[in-house]
GROMACS .gro file of C-alpha atoms in nm:
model
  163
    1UNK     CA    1   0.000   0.000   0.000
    2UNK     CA    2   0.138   0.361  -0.090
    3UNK     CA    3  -0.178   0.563   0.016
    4UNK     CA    4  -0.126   0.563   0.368
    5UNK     CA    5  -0.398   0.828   0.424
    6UNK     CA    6  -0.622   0.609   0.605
    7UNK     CA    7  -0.350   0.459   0.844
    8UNK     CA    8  -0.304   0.588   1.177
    9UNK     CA    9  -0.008   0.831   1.277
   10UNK     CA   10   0.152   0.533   1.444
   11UNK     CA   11   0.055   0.300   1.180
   12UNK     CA   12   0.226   0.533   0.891
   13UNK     CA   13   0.520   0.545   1.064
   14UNK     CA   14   0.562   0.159   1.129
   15UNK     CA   15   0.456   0.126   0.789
   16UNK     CA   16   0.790   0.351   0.651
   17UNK     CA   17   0.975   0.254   0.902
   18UNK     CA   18   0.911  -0.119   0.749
   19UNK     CA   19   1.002  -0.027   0.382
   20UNK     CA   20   1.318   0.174   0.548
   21UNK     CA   21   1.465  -0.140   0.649
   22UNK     CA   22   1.437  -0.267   0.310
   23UNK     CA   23   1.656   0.006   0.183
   24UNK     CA   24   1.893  -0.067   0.451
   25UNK     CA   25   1.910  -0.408   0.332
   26UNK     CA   26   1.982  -0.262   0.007
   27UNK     CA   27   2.174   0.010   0.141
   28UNK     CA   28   2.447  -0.272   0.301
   29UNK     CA   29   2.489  -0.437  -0.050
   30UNK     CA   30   2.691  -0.110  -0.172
   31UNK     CA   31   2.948  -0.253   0.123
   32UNK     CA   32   3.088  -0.566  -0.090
   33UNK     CA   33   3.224  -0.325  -0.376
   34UNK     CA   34   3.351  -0.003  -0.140
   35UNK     CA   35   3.068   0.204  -0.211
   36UNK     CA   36   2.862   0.436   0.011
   37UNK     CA   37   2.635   0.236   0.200
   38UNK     CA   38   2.277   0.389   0.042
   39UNK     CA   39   1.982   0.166  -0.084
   40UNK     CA   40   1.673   0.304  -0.236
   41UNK     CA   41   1.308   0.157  -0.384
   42UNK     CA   42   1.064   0.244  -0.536
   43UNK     CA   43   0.676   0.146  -0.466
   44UNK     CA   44   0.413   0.162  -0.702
   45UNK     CA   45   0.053   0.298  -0.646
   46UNK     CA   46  -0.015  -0.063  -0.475
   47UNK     CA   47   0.260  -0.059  -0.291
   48UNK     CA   48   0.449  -0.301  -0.467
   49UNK     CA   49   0.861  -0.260  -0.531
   50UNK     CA   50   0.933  -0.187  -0.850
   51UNK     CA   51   1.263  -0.039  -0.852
   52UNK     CA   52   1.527  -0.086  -0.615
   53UNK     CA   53   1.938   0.030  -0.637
   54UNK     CA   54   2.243   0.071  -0.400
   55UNK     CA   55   2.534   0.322  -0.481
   56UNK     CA   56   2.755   0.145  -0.719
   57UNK     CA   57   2.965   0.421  -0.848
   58UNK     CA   58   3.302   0.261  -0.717
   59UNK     CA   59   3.179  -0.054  -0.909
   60UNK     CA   60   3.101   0.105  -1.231
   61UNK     CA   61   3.258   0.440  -1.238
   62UNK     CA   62   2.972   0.588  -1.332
   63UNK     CA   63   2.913   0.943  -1.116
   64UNK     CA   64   2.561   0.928  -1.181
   65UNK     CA   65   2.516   0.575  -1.012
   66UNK     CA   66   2.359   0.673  -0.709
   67UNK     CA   67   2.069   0.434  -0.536
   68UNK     CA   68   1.830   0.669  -0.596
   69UNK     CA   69   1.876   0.725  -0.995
   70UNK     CA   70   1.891   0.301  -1.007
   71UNK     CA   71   1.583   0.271  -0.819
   72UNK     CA   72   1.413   0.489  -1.075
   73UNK     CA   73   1.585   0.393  -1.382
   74UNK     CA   74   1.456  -0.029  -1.252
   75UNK     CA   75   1.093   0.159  -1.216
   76UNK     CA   76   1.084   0.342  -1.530
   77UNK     CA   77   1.194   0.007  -1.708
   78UNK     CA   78   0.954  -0.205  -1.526
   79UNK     CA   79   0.638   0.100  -1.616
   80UNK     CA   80   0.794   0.107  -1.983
   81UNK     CA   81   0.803   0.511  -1.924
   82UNK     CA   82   0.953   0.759  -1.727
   83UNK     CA   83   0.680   0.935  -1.532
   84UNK     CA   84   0.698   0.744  -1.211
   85UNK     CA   85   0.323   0.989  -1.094
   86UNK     CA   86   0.185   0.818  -0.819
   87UNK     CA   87   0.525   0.620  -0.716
   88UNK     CA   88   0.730   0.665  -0.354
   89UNK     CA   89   1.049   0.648  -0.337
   90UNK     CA   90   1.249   0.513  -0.004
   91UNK     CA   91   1.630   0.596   0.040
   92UNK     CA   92   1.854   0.573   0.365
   93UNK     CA   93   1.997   0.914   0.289
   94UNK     CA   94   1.869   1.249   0.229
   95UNK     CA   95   1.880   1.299  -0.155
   96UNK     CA   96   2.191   1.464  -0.302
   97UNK     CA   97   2.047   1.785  -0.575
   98UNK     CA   98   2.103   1.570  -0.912
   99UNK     CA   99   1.893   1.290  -0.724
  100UNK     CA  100   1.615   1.540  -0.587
  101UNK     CA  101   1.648   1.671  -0.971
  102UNK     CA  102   1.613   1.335  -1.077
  103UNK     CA  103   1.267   1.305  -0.862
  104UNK     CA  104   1.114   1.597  -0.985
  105UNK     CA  105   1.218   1.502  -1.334
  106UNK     CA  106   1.046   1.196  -1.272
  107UNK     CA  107   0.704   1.302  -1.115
  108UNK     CA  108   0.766   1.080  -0.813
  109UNK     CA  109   0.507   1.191  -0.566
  110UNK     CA  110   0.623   1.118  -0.205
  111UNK     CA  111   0.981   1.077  -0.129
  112UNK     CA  112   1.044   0.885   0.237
  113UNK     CA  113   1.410   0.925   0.380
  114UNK     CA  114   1.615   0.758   0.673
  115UNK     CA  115   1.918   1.044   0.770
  116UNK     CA  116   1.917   1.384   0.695
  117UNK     CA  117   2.223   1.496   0.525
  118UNK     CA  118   2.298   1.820   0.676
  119UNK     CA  119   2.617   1.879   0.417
  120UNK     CA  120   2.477   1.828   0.054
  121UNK     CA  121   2.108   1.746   0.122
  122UNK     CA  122   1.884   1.890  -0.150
  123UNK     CA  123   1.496   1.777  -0.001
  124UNK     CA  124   1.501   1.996   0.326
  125UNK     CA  125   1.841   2.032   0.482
  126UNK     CA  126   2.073   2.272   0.243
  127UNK     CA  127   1.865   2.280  -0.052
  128UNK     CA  128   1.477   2.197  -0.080
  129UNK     CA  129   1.480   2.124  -0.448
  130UNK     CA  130   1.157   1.877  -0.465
  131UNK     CA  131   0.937   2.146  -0.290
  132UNK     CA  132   1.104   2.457  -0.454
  133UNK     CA  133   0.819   2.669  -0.626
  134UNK     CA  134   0.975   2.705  -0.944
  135UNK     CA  135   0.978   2.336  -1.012
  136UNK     CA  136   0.758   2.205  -1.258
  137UNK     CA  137   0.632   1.894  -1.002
  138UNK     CA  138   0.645   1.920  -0.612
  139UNK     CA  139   0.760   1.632  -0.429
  140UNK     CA  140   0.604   1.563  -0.089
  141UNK     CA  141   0.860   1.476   0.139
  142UNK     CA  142   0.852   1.200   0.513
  143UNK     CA  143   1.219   1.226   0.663
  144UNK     CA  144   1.396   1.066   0.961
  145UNK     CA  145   1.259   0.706   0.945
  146UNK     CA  146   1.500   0.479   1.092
  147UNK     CA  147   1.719   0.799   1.125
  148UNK     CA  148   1.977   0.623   1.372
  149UNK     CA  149   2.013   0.302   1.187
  150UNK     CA  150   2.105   0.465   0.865
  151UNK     CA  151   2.302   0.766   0.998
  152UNK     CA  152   2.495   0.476   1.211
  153UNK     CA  153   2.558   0.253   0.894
  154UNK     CA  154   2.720   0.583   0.701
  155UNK     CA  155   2.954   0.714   1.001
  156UNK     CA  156   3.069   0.369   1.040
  157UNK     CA  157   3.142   0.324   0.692
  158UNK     CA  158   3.353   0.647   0.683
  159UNK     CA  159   3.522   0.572   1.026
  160UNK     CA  160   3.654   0.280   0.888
  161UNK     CA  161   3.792   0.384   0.572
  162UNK     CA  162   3.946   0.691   0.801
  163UNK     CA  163   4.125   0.477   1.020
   0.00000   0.00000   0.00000
């Protein structure tokens, strides 16, 4: 189910916070080839996955392999089109601006995040792309589900490749 509307407060957030761990499943994948750990999906008006994507941009060398952008490129393939109206997206980490571009670009309609990313975010934190009034589609934006899991998963990620 996407269309939370008739789910309690409590029942909305278990229900993100459900599809967040997901993404964190997909997020830890991006650990076998030395990538950021960040997993994304996408669900359909149903509620059904049809996307999902982990950074792979140390595995490919491609900049623009973020989780986000592979979650949406596996959607638009599975729709056969690009407009992904109606979809949600789930990520462990605040969109970076060429992914919030990405979901505007895309007509996503809801965008649900783990951790803020108070250095390049571009949903809320630095920049508020998706919601920006100029933008030809407005993305509605849920942040901070399973903030501590995901934050945790990033900081130890660049801790150990620090030390």
């Amino acid at each position: 189910m996407s269309d939370t509307s008739s789910l309690s407060a409590a029942e909305r957030r278990a229900h993100w916070e459900r599809w967040m761990g997901v993404a964190l499943d997909e997020a830890r994948r991006a650990l076998d080839t030395g990538d950021v750990p960040v997993g994304a999906l996408v669900l359909d008006e149903a509620g059904r996955v049809i996307g999902v994507g982990h950074n792979e941009r140390e595995a490919t060398g491609d900049p623009t392999a973020h989780a986000e952008v592979l979650a949406m490129r596996a959607a638009a393939d599975a729709r056969g089109e690009w407009r992904l109206s109606g979809c949600t997206l789930v990520v462990t980490l605040e969109p970076c601006p060429m992914c919030a571009g990405a979901l505007v670009q895309s007509r996503v309609r809801r965008l649900v995040l783990g951790a803020w990313d108070p250095k390049a975010g571009a949903t809320g934190s630095v920049w508020d792309l998706v919601r920006d009034q100029r933008a030809l589609h407005e993305v509605e934006v849920l942040g901070g589900f399973r903030e501590d899991e995901c934050g945790a998963l990033l900081r130890e990620f660049f801790e150990a490749r620090r030390g």
